[in-house]
mmCIF file of C-alpha atoms in Angstrom:
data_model
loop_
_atom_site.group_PDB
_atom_site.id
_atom_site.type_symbol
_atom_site.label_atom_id
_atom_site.label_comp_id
_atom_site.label_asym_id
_atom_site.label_seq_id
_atom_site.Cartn_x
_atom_site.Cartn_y
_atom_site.Cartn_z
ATOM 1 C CA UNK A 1406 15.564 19.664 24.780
ATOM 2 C CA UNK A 1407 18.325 22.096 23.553
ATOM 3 C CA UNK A 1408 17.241 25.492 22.625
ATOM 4 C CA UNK A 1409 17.437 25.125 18.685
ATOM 5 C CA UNK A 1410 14.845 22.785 18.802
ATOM 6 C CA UNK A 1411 12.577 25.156 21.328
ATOM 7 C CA UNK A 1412 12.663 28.361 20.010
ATOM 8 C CA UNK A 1413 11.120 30.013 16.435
ATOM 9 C CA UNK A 1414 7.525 27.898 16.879
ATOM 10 C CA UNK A 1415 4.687 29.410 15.044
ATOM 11 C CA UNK A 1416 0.728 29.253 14.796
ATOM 12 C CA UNK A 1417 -0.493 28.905 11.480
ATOM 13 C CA UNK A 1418 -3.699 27.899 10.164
ATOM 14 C CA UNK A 1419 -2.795 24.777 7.891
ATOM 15 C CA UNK A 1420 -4.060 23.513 4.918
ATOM 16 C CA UNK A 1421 -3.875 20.542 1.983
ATOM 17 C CA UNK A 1422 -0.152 20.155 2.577
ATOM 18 C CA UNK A 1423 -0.351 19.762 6.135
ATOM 19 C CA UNK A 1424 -2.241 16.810 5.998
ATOM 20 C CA UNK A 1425 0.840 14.175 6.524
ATOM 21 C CA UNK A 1426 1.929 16.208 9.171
ATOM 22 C CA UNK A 1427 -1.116 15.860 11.199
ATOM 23 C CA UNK A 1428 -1.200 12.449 10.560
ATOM 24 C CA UNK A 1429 2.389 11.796 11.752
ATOM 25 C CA UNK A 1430 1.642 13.996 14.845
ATOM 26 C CA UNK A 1431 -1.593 11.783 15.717
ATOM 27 C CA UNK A 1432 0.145 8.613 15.380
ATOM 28 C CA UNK A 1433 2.914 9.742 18.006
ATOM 29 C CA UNK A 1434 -0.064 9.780 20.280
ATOM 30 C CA UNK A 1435 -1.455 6.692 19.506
ATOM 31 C CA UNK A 1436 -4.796 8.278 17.552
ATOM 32 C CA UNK A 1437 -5.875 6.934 14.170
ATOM 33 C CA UNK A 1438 -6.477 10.329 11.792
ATOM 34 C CA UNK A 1439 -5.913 9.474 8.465
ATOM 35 C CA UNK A 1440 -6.438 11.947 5.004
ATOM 36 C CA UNK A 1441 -9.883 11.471 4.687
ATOM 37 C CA UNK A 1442 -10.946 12.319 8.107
ATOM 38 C CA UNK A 1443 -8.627 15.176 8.454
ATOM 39 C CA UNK A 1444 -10.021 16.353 4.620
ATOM 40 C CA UNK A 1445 -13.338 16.279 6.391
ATOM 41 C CA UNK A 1446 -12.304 18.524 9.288
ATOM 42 C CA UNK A 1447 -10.622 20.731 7.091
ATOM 43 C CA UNK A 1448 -13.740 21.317 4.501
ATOM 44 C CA UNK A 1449 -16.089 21.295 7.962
ATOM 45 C CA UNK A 1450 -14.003 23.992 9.976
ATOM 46 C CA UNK A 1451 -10.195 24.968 10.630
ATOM 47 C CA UNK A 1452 -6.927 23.229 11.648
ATOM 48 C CA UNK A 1453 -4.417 25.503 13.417
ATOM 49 C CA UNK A 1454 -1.167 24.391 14.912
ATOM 50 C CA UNK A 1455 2.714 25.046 15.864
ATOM 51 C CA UNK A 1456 5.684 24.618 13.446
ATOM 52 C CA UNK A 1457 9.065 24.444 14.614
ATOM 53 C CA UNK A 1458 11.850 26.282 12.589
ATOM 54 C CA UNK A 1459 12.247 23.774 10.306
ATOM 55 C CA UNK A 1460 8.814 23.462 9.446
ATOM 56 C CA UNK A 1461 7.436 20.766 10.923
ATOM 57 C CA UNK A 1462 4.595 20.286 12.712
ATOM 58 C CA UNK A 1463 4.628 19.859 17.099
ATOM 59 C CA UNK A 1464 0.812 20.466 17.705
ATOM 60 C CA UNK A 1465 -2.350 20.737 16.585
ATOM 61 C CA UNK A 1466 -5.966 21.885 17.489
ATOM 62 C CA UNK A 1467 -9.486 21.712 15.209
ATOM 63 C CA UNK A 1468 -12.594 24.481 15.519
ATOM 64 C CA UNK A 1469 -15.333 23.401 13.759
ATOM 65 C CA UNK A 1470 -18.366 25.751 13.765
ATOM 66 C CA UNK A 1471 -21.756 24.660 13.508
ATOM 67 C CA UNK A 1472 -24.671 26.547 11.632
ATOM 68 C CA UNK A 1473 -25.991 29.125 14.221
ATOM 69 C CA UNK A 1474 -24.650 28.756 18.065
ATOM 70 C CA UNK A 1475 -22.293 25.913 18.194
ATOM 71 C CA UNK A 1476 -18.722 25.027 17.300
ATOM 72 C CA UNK A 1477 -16.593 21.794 18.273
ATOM 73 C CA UNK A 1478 -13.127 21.487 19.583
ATOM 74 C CA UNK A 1479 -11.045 18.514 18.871
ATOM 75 C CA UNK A 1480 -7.826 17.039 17.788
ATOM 76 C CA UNK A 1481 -6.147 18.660 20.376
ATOM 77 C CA UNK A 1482 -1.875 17.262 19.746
ATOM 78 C CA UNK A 1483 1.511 18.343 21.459
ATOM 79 C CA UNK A 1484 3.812 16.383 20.236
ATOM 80 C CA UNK A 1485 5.953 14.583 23.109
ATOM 81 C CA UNK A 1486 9.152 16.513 22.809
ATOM 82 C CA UNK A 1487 7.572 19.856 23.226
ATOM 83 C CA UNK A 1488 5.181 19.504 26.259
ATOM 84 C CA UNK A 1489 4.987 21.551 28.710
ATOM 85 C CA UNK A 1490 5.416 24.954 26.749
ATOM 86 C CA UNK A 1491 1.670 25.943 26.850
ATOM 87 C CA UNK A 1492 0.882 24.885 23.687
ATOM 88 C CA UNK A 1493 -2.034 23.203 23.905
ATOM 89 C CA UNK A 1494 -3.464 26.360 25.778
ATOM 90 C CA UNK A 1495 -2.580 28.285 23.041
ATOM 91 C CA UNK A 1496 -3.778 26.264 20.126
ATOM 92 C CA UNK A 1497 -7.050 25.491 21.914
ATOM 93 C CA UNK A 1498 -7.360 29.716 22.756
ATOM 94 C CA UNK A 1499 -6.701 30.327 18.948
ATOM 95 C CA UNK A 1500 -9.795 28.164 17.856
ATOM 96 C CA UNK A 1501 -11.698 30.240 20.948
ATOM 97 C CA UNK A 1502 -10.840 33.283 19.095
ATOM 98 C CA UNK A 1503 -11.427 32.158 15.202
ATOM 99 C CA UNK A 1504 -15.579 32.470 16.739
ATOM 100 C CA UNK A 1505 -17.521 34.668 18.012
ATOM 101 C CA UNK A 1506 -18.162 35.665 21.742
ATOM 102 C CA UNK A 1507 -21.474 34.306 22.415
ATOM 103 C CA UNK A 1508 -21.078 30.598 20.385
ATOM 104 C CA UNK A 1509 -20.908 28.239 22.902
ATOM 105 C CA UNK A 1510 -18.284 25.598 22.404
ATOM 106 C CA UNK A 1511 -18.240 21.711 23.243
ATOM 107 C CA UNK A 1512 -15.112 19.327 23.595
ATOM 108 C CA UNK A 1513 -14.327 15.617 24.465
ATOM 109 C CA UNK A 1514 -11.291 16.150 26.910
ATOM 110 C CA UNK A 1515 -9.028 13.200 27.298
ATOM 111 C CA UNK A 1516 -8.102 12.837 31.032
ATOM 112 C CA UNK A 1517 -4.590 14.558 30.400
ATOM 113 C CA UNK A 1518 -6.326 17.501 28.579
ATOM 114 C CA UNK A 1519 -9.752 18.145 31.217
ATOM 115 C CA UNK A 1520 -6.860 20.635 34.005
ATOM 116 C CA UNK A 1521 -5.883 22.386 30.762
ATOM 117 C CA UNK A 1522 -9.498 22.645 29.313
ATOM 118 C CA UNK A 1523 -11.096 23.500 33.463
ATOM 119 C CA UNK A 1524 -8.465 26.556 33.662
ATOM 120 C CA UNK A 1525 -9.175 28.406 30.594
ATOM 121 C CA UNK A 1526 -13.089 28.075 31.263
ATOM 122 C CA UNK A 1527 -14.464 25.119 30.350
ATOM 123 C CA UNK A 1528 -17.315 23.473 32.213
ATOM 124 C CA UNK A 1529 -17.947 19.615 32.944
ATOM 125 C CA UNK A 1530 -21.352 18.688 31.237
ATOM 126 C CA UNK A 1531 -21.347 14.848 30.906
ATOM 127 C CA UNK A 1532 -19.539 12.535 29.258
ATOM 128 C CA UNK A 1533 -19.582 10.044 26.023
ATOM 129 C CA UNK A 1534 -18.903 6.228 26.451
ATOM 130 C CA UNK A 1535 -16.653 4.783 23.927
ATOM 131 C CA UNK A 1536 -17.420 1.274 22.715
ATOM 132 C CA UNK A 1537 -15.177 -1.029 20.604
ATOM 133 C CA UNK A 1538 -16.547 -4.372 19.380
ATOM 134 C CA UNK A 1539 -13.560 -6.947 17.968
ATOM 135 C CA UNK A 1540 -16.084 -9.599 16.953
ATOM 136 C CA UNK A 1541 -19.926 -8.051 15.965
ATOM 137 C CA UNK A 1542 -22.603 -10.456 16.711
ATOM 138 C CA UNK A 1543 -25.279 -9.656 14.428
ATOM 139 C CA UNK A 1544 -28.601 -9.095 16.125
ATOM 140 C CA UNK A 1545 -31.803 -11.192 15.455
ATOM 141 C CA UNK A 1546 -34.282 -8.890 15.306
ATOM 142 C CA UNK A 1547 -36.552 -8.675 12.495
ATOM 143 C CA UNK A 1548 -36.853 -5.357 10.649
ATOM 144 C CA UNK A 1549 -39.021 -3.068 12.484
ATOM 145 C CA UNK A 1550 -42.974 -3.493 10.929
ATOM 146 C CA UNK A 1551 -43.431 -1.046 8.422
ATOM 147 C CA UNK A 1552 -39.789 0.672 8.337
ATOM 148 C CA UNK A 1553 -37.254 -0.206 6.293
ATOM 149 C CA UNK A 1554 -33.451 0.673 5.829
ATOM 150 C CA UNK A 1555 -32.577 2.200 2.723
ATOM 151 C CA UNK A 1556 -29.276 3.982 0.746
ATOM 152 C CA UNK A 1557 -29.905 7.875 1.624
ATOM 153 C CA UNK A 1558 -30.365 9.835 -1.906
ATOM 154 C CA UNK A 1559 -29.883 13.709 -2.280
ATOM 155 C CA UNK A 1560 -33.547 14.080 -1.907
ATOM 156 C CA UNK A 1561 -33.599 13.036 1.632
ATOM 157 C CA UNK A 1562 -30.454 15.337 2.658
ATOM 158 C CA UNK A 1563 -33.031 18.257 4.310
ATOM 159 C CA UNK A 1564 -35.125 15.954 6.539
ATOM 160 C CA UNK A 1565 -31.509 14.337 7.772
ATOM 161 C CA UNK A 1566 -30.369 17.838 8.491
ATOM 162 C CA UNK A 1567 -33.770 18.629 9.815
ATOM 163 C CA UNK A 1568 -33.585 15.257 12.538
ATOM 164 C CA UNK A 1569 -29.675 15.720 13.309
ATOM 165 C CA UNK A 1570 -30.329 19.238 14.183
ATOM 166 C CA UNK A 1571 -33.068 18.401 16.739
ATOM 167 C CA UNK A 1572 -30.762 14.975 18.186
ATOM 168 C CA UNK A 1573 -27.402 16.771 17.912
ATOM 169 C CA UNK A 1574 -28.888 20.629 19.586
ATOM 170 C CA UNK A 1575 -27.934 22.572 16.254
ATOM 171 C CA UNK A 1576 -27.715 22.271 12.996
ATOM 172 C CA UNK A 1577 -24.629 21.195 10.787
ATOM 173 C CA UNK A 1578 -25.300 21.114 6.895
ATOM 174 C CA UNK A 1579 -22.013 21.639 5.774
ATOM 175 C CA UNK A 1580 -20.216 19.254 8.159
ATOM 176 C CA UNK A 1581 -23.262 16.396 6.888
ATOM 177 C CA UNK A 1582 -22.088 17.042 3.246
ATOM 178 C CA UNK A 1583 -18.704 16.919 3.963
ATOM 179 C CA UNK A 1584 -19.185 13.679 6.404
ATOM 180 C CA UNK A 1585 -21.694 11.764 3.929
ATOM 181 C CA UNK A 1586 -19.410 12.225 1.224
ATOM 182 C CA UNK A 1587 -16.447 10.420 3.460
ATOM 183 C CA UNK A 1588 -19.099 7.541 4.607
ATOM 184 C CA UNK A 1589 -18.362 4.082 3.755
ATOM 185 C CA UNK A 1590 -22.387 3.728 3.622
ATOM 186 C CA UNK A 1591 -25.448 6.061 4.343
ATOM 187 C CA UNK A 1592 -28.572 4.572 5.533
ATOM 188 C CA UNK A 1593 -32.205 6.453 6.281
ATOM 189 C CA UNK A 1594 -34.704 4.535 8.369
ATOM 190 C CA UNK A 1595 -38.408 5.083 6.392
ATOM 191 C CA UNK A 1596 -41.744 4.120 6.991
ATOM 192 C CA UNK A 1597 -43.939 2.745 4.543
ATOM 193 C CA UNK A 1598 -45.002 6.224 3.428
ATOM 194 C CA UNK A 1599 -41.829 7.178 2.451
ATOM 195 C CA UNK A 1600 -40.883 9.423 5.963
ATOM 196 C CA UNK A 1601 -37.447 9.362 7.178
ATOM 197 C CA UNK A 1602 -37.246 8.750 10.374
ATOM 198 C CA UNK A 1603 -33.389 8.164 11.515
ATOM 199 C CA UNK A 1604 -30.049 8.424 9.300
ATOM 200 C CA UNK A 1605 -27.034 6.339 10.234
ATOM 201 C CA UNK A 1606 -23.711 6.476 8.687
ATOM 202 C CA UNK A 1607 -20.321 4.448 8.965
ATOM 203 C CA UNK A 1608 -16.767 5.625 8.572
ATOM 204 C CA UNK A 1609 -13.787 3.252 7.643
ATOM 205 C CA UNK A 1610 -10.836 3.906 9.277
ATOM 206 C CA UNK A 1611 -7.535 2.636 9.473
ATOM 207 C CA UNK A 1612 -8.283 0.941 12.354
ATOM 208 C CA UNK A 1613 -11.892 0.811 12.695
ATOM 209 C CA UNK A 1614 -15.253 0.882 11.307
ATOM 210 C CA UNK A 1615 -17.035 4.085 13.055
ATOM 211 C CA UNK A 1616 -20.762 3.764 13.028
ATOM 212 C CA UNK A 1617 -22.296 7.137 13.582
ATOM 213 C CA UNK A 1618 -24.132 9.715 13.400
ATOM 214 C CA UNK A 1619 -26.838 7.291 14.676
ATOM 215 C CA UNK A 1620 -29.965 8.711 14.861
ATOM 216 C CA UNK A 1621 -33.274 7.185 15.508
ATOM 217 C CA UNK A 1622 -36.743 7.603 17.041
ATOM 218 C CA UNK A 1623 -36.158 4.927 19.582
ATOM 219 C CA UNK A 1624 -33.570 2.348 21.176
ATOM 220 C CA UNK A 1625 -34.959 -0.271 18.557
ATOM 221 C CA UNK A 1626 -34.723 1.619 15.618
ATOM 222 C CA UNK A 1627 -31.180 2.487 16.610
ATOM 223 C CA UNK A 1628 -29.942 -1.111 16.815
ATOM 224 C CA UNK A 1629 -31.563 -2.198 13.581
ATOM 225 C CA UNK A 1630 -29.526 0.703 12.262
ATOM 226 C CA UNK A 1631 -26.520 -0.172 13.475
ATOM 227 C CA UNK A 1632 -26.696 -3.770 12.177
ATOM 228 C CA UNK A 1633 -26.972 -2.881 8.743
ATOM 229 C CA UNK A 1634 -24.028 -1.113 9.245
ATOM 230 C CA UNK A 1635 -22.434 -3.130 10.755
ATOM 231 C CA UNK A 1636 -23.167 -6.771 8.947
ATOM 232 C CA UNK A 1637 -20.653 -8.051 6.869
ATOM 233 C CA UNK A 1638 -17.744 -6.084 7.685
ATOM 234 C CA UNK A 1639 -14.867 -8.525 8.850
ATOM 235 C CA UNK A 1640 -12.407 -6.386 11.172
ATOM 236 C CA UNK A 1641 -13.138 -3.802 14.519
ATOM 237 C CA UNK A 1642 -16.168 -1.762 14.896
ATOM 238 C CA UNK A 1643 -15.836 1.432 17.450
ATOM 239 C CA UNK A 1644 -19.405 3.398 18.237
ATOM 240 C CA UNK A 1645 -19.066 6.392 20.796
ATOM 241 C CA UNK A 1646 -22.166 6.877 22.257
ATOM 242 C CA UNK A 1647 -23.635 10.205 25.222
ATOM 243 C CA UNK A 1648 -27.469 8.003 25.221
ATOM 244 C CA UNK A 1649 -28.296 7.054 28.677
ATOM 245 C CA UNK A 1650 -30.618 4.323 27.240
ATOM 246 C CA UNK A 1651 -29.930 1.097 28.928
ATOM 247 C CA UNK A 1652 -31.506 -1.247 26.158
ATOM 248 C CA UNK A 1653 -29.052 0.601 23.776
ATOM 249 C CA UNK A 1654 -26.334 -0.456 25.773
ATOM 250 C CA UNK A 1655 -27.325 -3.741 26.598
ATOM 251 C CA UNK A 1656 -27.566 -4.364 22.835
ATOM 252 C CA UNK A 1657 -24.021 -2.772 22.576
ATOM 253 C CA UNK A 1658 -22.818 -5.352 25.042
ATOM 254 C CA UNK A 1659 -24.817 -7.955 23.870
ATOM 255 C CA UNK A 1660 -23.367 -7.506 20.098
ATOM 256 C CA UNK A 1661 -19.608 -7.968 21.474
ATOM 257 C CA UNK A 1662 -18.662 -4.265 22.254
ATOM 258 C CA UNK A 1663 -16.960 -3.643 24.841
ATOM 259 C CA UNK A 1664 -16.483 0.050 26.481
ATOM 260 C CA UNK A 1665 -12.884 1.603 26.990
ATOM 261 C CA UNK A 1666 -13.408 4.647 28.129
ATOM 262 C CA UNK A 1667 -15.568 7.284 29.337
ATOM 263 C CA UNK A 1668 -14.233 10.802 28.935
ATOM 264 C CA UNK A 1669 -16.088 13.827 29.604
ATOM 265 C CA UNK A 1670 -18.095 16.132 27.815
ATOM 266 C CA UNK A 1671 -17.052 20.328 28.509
ATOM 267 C CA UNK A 1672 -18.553 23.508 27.214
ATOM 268 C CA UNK A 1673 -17.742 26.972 27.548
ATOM 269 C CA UNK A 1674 -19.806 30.166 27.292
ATOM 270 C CA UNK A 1675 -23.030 28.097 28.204
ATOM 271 C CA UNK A 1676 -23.463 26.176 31.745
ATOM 272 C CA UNK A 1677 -25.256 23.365 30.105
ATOM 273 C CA UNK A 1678 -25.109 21.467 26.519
ATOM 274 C CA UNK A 1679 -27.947 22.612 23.669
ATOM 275 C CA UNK A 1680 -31.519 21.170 23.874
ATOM 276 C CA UNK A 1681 -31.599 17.752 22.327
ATOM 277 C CA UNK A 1682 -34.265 15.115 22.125
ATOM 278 C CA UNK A 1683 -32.676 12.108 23.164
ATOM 279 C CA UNK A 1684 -32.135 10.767 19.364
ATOM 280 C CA UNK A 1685 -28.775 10.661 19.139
ATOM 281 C CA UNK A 1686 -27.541 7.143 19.921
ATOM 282 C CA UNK A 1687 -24.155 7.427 18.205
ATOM 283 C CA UNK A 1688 -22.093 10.427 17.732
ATOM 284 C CA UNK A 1689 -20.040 11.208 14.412
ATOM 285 C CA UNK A 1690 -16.587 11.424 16.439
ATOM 286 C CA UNK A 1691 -15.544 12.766 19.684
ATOM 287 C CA UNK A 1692 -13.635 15.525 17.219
ATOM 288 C CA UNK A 1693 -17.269 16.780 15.907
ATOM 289 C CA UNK A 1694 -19.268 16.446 19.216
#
């Protein structure tokens, strides 16, 4: 690369008008971010990236800070042609810095990204397994006695925020809002009394048909879940999932998905992830955590 296209990149934080840039940038790495998922990043945290001297966008990196001791990295983009400049070090530093000192922080590395991620700090603390399913095979199980799946209404919002904070180790009102509002449908799980028990949610993309934030008391209650979700919808499903719960795989297997990849889960400024239950069967996106 000559030096007119090298020289005069800047970090800004971007905005509205940004948003076909980033999508342009994640399609010349093969990842699916379209407006409404990179609206919800936006409204749930910050964007940050390099612009070239003719304004156009080479990389990209998301913070997204939870409610009291967590934030997310993701959407970590260089663009090709300007590799190997230490910008994704410096993009993924910035959204260290836009937090404070003592919030621990949480990414999904790719395997290209895990050297750059293990040098500035960042510790190895499991790993998510990423499931896409081509042809769903709906499940015969009979609704669980006594619960039912139902549309989530504004009055059940604080007991969802009250069960994804104790699945998901911390809680995230203002990235629910924000990822409710995007969801192609919102489900609760409720007993007969009118308790919520689990929320699920699924997101259409413009490849695939995300099913999570799954969660759910149990293994069973997560797979009725995630076949109301996922009945009737003709094209590819994609669930990415850090349960160790064999019967929740099995079932994942079992209704046509297939896994793809397993990257790794890192943290920094904590040696371990937060305290979670074991509810969370499916995660919102490997961006969010």
């Amino acid at each position: 690369m000559d030096n007119h296209t090298t020289k005069n990149l800047k970090l800004n934080v971007l905005d509205e008008n940004d948003v076909e840039g980033l999508i342009s940038l994640s399609q010349s790495v093969g990842w699916d971010y379209d407006r409404d998922e990179i609206r919800t990043v936006m409204s749930s945290g910050k964007i940050i990236g390099h612009k070239n001297e003719f304004g156009h966008l080479v990389s990209s990196a998301a913070i997204i800070p939870y409610d009291t001791h967590l934030a997310s990295i993701g959407m970590v983009i260089v663009h090709k042609k300007y590799r190997g400049r230490s910008l994704g070090k410096e993009t993924t530093q910035a959204c260290i810095d836009l937090v404070p000192e003592n919030r621990s922080i949480m990414l999904i590395a790719t395997p290209e990204g895990k050297p750059l991620y293990e040098k500035i700090g960042f510790k190895e603390v499991g790993y998510v397994q990423k499931f896409i399913c081509n042809n769903y095979i709906p499940s015969n199980r009979l609704p669980l006695e006594g619960i039912k799946a139902e549309v989530l209404k504004q009055g059940d919002f604080d007991k969802v925020v009250e069960l994804d904070t104790d699945a998901f180790g911390d809680s995230r009102r203002k990235f629910l809002i924000n990822r409710i509002r995007q969801s192609h449908q919102s489900l609760i799980l409720s007993d007969e009394n009118g308790r919520v028990l689990g929320y699920g949610l699924s997101i259409l993309g413009p490849e695939n048909l995300v099913l999570g934030p799954i969660v759910a008391p149990n293994n069973y209650a997560a797979t009725f879940l995630i076949n109301q979700l996922a009945l009737n919808h003709n094209g590819n499903l994609r669930i990415d999932t850090s349960t160790g719960d064999e019967m929740f795989i099995k079932f994942l297997y079992d209704s046509g998905f297939e896994k793809v990849s397993q990257p790794p889960i890192m943290i920094i400024n904590s040696d371990t992830m937060p305290s979670r239950n074991k509810n969370l069967y499916g995660i919102a996106a490997q961006i969010f955590g």
